[in-house]
Tab-separated table of C-alpha atoms in Angstrom:
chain	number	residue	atom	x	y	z
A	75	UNK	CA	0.000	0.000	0.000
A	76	UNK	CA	2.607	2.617	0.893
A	77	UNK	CA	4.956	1.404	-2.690
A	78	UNK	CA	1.224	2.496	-4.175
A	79	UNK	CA	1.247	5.491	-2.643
A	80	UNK	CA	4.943	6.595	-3.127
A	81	UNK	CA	4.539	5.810	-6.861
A	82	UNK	CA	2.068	7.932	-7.538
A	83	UNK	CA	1.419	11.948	-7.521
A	84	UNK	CA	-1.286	13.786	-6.177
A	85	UNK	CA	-4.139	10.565	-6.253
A	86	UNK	CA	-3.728	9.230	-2.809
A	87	UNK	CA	-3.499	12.700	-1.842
A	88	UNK	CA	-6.761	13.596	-3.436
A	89	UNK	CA	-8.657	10.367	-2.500
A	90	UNK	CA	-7.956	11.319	1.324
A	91	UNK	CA	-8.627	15.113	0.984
A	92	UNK	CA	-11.810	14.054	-0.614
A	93	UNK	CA	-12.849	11.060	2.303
A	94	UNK	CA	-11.576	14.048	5.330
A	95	UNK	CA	-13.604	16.639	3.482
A	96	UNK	CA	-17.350	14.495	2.733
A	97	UNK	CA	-17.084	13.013	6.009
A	98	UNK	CA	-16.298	15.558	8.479
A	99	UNK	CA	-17.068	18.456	6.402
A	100	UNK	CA	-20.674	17.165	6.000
A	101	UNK	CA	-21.189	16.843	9.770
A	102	UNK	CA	-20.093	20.275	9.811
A	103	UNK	CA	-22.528	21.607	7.657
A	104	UNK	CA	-24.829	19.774	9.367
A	105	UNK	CA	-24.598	20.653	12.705
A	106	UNK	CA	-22.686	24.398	12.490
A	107	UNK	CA	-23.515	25.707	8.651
A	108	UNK	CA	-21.389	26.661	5.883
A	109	UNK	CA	-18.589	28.555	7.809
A	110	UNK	CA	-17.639	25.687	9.695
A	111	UNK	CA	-17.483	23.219	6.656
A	112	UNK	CA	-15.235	25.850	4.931
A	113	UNK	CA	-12.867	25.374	7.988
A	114	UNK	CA	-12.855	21.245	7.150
A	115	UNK	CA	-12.398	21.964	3.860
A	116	UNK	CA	-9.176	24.334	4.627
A	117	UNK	CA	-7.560	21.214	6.896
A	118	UNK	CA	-9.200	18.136	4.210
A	119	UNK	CA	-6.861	20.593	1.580
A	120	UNK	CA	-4.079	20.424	3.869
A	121	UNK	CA	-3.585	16.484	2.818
A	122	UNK	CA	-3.112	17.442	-0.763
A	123	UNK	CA	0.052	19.135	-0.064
A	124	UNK	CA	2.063	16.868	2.215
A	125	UNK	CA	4.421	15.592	0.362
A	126	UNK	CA	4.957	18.608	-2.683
A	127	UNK	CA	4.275	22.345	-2.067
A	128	UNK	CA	4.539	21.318	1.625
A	129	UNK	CA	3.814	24.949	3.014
A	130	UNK	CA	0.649	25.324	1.508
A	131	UNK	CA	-0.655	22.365	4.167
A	132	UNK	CA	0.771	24.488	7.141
A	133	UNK	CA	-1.386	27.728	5.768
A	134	UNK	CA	-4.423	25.728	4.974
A	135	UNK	CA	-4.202	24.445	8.934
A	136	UNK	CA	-3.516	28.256	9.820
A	137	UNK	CA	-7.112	29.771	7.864
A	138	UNK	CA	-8.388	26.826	9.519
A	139	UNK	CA	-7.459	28.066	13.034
A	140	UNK	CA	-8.199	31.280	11.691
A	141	UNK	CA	-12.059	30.640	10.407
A	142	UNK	CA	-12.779	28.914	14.159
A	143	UNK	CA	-11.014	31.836	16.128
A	144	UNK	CA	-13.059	34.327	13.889
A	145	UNK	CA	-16.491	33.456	13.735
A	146	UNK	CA	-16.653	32.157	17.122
A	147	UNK	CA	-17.187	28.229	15.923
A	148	UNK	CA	-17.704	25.833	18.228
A	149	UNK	CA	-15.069	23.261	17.871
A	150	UNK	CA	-15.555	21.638	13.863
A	151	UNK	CA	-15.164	18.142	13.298
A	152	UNK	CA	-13.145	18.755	10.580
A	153	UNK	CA	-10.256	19.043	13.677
A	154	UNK	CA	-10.188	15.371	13.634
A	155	UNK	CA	-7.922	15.090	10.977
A	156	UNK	CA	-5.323	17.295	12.481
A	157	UNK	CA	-4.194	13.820	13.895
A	158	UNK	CA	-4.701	11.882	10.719
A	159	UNK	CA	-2.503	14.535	8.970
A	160	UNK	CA	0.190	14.877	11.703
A	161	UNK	CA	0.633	11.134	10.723
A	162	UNK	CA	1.015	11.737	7.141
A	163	UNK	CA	3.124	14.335	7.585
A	164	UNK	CA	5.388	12.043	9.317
A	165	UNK	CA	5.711	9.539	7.256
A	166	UNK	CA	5.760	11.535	3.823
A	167	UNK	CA	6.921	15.003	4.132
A	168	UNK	CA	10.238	16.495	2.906
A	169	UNK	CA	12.897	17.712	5.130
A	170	UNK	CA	12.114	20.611	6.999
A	171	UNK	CA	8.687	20.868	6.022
A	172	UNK	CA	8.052	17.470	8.257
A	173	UNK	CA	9.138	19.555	11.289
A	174	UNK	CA	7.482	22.907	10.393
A	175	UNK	CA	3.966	20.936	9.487
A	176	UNK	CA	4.492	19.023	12.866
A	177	UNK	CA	4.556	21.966	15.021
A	178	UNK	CA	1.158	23.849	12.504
A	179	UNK	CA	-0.386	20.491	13.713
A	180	UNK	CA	0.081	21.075	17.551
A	181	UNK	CA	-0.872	24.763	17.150
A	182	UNK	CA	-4.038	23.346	15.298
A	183	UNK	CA	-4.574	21.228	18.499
A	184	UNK	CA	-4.178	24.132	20.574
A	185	UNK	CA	-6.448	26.259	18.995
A	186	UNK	CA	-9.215	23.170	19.076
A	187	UNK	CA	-8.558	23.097	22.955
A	188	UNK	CA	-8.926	26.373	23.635
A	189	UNK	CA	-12.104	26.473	21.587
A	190	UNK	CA	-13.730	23.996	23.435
A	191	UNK	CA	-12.191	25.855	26.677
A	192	UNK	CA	-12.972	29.501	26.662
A	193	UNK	CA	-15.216	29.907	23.357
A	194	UNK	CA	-18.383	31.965	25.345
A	195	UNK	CA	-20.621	30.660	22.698
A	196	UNK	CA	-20.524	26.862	23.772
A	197	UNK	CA	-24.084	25.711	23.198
A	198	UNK	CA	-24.615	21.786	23.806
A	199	UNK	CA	-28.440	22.411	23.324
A	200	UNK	CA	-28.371	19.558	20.709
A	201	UNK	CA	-27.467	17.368	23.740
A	202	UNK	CA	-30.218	18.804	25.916
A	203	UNK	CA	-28.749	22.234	27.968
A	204	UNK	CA	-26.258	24.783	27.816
A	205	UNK	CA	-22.391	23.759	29.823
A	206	UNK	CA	-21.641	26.919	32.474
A	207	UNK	CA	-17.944	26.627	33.061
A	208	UNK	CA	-16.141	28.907	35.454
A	209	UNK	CA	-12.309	29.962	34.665
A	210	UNK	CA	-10.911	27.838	36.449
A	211	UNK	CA	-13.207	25.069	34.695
A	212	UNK	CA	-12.370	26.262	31.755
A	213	UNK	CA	-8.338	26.532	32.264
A	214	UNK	CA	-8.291	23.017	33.727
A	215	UNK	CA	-10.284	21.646	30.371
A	216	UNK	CA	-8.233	23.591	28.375
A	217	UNK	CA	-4.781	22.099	29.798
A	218	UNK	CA	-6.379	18.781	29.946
A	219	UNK	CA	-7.051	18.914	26.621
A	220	UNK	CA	-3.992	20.475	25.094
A	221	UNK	CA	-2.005	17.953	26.546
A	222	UNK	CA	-4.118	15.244	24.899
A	223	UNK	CA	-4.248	17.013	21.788
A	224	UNK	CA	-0.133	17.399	21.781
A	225	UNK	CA	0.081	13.419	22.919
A	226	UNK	CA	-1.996	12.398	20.094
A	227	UNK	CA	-0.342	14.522	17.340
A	228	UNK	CA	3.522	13.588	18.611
A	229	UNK	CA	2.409	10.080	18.879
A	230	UNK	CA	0.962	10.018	15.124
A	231	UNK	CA	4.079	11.887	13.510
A	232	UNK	CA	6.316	9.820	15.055
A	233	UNK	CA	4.536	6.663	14.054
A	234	UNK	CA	3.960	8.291	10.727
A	235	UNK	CA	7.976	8.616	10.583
A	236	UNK	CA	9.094	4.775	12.121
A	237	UNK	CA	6.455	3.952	9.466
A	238	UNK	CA	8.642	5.178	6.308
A	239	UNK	CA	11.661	4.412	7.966
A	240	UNK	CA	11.244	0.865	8.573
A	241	UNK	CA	9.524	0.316	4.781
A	242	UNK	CA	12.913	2.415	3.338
A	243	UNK	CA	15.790	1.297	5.428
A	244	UNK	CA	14.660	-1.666	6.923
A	245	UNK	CA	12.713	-3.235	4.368
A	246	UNK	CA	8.439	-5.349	4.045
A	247	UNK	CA	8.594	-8.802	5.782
A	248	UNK	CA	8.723	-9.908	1.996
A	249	UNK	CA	11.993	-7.545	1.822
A	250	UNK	CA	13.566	-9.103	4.663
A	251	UNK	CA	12.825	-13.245	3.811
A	252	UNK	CA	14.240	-12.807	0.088
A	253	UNK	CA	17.253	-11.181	1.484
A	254	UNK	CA	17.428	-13.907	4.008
A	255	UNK	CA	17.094	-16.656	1.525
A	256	UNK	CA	19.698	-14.838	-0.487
A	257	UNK	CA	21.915	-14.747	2.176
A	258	UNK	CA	21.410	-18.848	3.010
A	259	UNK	CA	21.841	-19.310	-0.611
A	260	UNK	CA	25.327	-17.371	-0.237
A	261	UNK	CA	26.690	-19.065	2.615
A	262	UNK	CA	25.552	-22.324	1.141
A	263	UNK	CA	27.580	-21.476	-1.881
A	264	UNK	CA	30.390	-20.432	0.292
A	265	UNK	CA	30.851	-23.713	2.031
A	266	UNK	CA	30.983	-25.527	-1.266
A	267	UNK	CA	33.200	-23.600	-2.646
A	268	UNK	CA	34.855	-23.711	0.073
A	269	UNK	CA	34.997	-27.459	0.180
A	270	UNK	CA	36.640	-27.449	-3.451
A	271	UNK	CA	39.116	-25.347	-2.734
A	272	UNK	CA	40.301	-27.875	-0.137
A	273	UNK	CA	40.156	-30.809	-2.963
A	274	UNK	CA	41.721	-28.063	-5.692
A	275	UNK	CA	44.796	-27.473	-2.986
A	276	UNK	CA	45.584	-31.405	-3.338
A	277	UNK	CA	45.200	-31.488	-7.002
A	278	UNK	CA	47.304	-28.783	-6.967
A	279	UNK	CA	50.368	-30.603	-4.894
A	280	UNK	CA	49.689	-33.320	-7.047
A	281	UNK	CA	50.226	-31.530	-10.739
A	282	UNK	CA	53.367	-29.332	-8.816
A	283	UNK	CA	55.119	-33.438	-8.746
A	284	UNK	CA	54.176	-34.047	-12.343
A	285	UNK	CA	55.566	-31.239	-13.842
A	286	UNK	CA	58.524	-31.393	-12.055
A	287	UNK	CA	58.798	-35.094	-13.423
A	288	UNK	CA	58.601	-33.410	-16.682
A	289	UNK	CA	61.310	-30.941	-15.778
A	290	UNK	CA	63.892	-33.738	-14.707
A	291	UNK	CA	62.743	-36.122	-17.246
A	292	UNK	CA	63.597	-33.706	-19.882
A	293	UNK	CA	66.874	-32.584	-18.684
A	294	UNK	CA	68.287	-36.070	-18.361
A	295	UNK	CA	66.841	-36.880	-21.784
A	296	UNK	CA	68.842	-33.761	-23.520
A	297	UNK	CA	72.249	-35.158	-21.773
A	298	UNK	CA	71.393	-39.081	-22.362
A	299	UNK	CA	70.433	-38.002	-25.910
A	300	UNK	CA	73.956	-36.920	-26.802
A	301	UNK	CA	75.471	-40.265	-26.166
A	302	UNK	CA	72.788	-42.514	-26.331
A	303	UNK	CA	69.807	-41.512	-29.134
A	304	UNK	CA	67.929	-44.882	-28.008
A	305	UNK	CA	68.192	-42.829	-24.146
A	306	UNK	CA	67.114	-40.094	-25.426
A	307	UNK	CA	63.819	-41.574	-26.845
A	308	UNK	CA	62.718	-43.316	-23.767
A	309	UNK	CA	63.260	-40.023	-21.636
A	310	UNK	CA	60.927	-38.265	-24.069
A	311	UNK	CA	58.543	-40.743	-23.709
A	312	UNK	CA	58.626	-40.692	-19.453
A	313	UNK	CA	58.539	-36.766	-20.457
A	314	UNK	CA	55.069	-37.324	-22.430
A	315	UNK	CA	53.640	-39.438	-19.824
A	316	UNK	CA	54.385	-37.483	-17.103
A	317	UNK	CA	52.920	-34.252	-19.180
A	318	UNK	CA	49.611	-36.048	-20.169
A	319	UNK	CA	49.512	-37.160	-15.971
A	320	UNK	CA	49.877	-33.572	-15.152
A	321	UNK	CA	47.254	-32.708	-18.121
A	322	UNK	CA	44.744	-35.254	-16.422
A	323	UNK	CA	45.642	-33.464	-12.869
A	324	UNK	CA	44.834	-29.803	-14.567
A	325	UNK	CA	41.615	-30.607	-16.117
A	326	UNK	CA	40.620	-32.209	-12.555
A	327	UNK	CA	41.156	-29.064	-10.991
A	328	UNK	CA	39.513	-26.918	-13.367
A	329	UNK	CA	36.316	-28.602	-13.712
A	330	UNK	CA	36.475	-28.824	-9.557
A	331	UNK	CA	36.786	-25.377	-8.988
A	332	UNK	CA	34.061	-24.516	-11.919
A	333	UNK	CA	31.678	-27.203	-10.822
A	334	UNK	CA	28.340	-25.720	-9.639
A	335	UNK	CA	29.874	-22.279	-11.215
A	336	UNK	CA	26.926	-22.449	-13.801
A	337	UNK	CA	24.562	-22.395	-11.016
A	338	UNK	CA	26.057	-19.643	-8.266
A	339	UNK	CA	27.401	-16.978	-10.850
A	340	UNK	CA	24.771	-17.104	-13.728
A	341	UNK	CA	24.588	-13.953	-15.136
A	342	UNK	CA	21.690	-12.058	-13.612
A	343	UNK	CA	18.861	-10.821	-15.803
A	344	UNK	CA	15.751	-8.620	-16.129
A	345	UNK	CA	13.707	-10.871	-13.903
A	346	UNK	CA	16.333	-10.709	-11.385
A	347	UNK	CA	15.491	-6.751	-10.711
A	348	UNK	CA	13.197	-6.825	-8.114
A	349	UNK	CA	15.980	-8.335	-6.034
A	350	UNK	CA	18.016	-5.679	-7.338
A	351	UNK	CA	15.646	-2.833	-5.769
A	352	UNK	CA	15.100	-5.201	-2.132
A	353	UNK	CA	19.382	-4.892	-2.147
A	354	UNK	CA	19.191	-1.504	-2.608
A	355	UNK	CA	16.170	-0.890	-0.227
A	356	UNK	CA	18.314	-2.648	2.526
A	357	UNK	CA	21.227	-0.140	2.038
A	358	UNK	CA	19.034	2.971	1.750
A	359	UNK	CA	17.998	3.973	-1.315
A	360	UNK	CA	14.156	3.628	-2.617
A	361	UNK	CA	13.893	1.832	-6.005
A	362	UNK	CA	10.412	0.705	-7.650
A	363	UNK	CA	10.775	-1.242	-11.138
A	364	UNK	CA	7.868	-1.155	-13.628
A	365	UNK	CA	7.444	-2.499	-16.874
A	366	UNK	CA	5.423	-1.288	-19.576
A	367	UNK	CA	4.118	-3.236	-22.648
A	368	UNK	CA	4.499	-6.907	-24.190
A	369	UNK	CA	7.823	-8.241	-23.257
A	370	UNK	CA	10.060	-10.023	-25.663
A	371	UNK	CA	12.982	-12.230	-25.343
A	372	UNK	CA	16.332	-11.476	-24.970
A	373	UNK	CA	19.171	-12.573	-26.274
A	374	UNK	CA	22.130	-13.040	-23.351
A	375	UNK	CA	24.340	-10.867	-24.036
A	376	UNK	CA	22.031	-7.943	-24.240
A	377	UNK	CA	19.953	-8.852	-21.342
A	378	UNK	CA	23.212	-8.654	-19.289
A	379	UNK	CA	24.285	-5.361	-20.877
A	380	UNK	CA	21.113	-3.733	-19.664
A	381	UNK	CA	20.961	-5.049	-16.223
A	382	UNK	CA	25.089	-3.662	-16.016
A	383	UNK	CA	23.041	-0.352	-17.470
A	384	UNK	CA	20.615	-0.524	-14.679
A	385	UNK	CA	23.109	-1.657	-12.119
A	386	UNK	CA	24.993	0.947	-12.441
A	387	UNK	CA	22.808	4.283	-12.720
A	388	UNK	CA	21.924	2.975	-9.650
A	389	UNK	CA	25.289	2.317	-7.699
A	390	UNK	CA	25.247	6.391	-9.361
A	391	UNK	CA	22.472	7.277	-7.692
A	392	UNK	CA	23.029	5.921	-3.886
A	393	UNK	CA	26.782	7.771	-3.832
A	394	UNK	CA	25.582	11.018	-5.420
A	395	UNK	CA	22.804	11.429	-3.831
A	396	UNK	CA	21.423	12.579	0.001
A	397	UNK	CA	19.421	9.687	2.369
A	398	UNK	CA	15.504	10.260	1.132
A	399	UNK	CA	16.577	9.695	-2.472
A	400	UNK	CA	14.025	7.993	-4.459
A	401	UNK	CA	15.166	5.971	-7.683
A	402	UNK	CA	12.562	4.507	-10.178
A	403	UNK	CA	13.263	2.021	-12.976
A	404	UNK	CA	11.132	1.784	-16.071
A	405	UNK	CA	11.276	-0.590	-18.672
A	406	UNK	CA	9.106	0.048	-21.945
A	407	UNK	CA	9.020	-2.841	-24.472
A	408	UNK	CA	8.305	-1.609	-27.637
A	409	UNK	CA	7.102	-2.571	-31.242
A	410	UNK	CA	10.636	-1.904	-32.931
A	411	UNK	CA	12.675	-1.229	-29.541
A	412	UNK	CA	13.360	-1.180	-25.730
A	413	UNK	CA	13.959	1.683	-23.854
A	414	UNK	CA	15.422	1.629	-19.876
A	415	UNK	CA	15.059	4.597	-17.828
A	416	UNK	CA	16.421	5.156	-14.229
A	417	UNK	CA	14.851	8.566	-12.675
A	418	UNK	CA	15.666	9.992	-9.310
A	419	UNK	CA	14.780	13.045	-6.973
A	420	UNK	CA	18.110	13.839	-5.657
A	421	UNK	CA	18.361	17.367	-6.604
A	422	UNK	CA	15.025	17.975	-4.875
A	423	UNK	CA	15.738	16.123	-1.876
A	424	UNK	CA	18.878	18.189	-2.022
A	425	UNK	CA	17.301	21.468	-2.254
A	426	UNK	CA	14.254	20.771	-0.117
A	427	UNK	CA	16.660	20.816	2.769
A	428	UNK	CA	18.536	24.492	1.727
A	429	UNK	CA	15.429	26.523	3.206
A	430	UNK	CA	15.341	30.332	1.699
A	431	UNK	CA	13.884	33.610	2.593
A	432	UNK	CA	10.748	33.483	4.851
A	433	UNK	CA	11.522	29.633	5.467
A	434	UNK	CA	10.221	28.678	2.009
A	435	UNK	CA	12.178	26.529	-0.245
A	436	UNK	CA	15.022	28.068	-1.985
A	437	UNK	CA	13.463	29.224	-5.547
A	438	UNK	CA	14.359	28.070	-9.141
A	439	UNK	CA	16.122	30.685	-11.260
A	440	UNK	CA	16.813	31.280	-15.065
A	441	UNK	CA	20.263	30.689	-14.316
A	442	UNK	CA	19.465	26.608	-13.036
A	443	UNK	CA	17.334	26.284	-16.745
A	444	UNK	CA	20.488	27.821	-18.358
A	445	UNK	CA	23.108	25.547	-16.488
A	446	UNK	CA	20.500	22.013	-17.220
A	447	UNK	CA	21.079	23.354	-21.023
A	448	UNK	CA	24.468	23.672	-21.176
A	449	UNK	CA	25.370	20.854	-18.810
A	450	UNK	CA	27.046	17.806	-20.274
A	451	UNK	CA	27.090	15.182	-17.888
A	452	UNK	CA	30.050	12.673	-18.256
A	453	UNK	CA	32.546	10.353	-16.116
A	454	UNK	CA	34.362	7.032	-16.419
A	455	UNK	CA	30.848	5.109	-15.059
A	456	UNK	CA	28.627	6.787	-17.756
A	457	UNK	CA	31.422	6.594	-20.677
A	458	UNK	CA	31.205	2.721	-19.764
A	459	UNK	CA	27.706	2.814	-19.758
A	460	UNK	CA	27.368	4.212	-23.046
A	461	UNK	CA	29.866	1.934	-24.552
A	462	UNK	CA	27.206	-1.184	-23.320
A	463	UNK	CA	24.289	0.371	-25.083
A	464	UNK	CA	26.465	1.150	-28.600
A	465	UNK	CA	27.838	-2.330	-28.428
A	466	UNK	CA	24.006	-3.434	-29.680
A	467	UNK	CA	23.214	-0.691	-31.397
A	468	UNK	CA	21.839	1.314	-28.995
A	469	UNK	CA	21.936	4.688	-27.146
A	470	UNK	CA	22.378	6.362	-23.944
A	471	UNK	CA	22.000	9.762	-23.060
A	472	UNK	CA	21.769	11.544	-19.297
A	473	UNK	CA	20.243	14.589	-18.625
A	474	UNK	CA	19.269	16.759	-15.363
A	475	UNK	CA	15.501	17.564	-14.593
A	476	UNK	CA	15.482	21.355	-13.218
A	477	UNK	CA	14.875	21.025	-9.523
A	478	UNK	CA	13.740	16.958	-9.935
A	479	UNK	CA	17.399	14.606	-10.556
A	480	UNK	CA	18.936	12.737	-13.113
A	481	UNK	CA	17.600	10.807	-15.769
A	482	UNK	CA	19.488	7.860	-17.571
A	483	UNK	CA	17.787	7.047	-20.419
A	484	UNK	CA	19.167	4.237	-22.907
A	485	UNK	CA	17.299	2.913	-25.795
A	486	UNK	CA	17.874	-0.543	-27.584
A	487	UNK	CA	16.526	-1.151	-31.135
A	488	UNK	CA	14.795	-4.886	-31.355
A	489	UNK	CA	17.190	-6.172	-34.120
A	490	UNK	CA	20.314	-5.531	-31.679
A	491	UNK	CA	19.046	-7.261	-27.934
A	492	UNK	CA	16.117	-10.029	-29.235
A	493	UNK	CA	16.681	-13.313	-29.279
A	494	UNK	CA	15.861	-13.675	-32.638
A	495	UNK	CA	18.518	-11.349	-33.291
A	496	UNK	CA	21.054	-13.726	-31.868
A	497	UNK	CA	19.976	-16.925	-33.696
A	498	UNK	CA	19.982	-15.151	-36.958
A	499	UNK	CA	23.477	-14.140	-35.965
């Protein structure tokens, strides 16, 4: 549910601004009129903005405070979802904004205590009579009830935050048993080849004896050869023996320390991805894979090329790139093609943490548009990169999104990477 939600922009926003809103902004305009649904609708709006334009949330729970404090409301319903949103907030909002919407949700708290405190227009007539509090009544119902309201926020945002953290750096229960199994798989591995290298170390003594055999046998034949030929011959034959021994001895070692290589170090492949994004979920970064259109097969070679590709935008990503960075891979099979692109946020991450003038984020200028232009993006890891893709006919190319990341974007045409491609050749 939460991969859903990261993956997509603005509709799980929407669909909870829209449930807050008809649910608590009806009983509003049920029970206290228009006014006080406006005030719902103000907080319900809030959700849309958690996790982009993340100060618009904090002044939409402000005109919310403000509508109650101004017409005199009794307290709305629509405060309910200060809770709900301090828990959002915690679990998807940038850097500092998480902070900054945090504290706009205790102040919306507040504000709901003290209007059930000390608002003189209190009416519970619905209920059957009118509530008479003195000021000390009041006071006491006010503290009482800030310090539930400031329990029940702080509780939410920091549930909201172990929430993300545990699904980003800790990995799903799914996460966690595939890397598990991995890891039994590895030290499985290990132990056999462990166990060969034992067996290889004998085989090794043993061809060391042979071919010094063949060293001695040869040496006495060249001196028994110039005064006996007949000598000469029979040493060259104890020579060839004792080579096609130590030939037997090699080829024994060899196919021990490959056996079971075909199994443990097959190269990986498309399908393998998804393992690819659990590793790099368990060191940090956020990946999500998607594929788009009718697959076709791959030849080898290719398939391996592109998951290097992949593999290393990637590795790119995690060491250029500030904790919170979010990495997507998408695969598009086409008609006459394949194209692979890697997208991630780290520029944003990066400059939702700079906060500018009046604590807003710091502003795109001309000047970052110009720079993205002009830019050409290059090093040792993308040159290599490139060279994969033009070795079937392909292309790579990497560009910067103003204010979003990087994109690597590397397209394949179908008659250099299908399988039919590498029968024909």
């Amino acid at each position: 549910m939460i991969r859903w939600i990261q993956r997509r922009n603005w509709l799980p926003e929407a669909a909870l601004a829209a449930f807050v809103f008809l649910l608590l902004g009806g009983l509003d305009l049920i029970t206290q009129g228009a006014t006080a649904m406006f005030g719902s609708f103000a907080i319900a709006a809030s959700f849309l903005f958690v996790r982009k334009l993340s100060y618009l949330a904090s002044l939409l729970v402000l005109i919310a405070a403000a509508i109650q404090i101004s017409f005199s409301l009794l307290p709305i319903f629509g405060s309910i979802g200060i809770p709900l949103l301090a828990f959002v907030v915690g679990a998807f909002s940038p850097k500092p904004w998480r902070e900054i919407n945090f504290v706009v949700s205790i102040f919306g708290g507040l504000v709901f205590a003290a209007n059930v405190a000390f608002n003189p227009t209190i009416n519970l007539a619905i209920f059957g009579g009118v509530v008479q509090l003195d000021d000390v009544g009041r006071v006491v119902i006010f503290i009482t009830l800030s310090l539930l309201a400031i329990s029940l926020v702080s509780l939410l945002w920091i549930l909201g935050q172990l929430l993300i953290t545990r699904l980003v750096h800790v990995g799903t229960e799914f996460d966690r048993l595939v890397y598990e199994e991995k890891q039994l798989k590895l030290s499985v591995e290990l132990a056999e080849q462990s166990k060969r290298f034992e067996i290889a170390r004998d085989i090794n003594e043993t061809v060391v004896q042979k071919l010094s055999s063949v060293i001695t046998n040869a040496e006495g034949g060249i001196y028994a050869a110039k005064s006996n030929p007949e000598a000469g011959f029979r040493a060259l034959e104890k020579v060839l023996d004792s080579a096609r021994a130590a030939h037997t001895e090699l080829r024994r070692l060899f196919d021990m320390i490959n056996r079971g290589t075909a199994a443990s170090t097959a190269p990986p492949t498309l399908a393998d991805l998804e393992n690819l994004a659990i590793s790099m979920r368990e060191i940090g970064l956020d990946v999500s894979v998607s594929n788009f259109g009718e697959r076709f097969a791959l030849n080898q070679s290719a398939e391996l090329a592109i998951y290097r590709i992949i593999f290393e935008a990637l590795q790119n990503v995690k060491q250029h790139n500030p904790a919170g960075t979010k990495a997507a891979v998408e695969i598009s099979w086409l008609e006459n093609g394949l194209q692979v692109l890697i997208k991630d946020n780290g520029v944003e991450i990066e400059r939702r943490a700079v906060v500018g003038p009046g604590g807003l984020p710091v502003p795109y200028e001309a000047k970052d548009d110009l720079d993205t232009l002009l830019e050409k993006v290059s090093g040792p890891g993308l040159t290599a990169m490139r060279e994969r893709a033009e070795s079937f006919g392909g292309s790579l190319e990497v560009q910067r999104v103003v204010g979003i990341g990087f994109t690597v974007s590397a397209m394949f045409p179908s008659s250099g990477v299908s399988a039919t491609s590498d029968t024909a050749s």
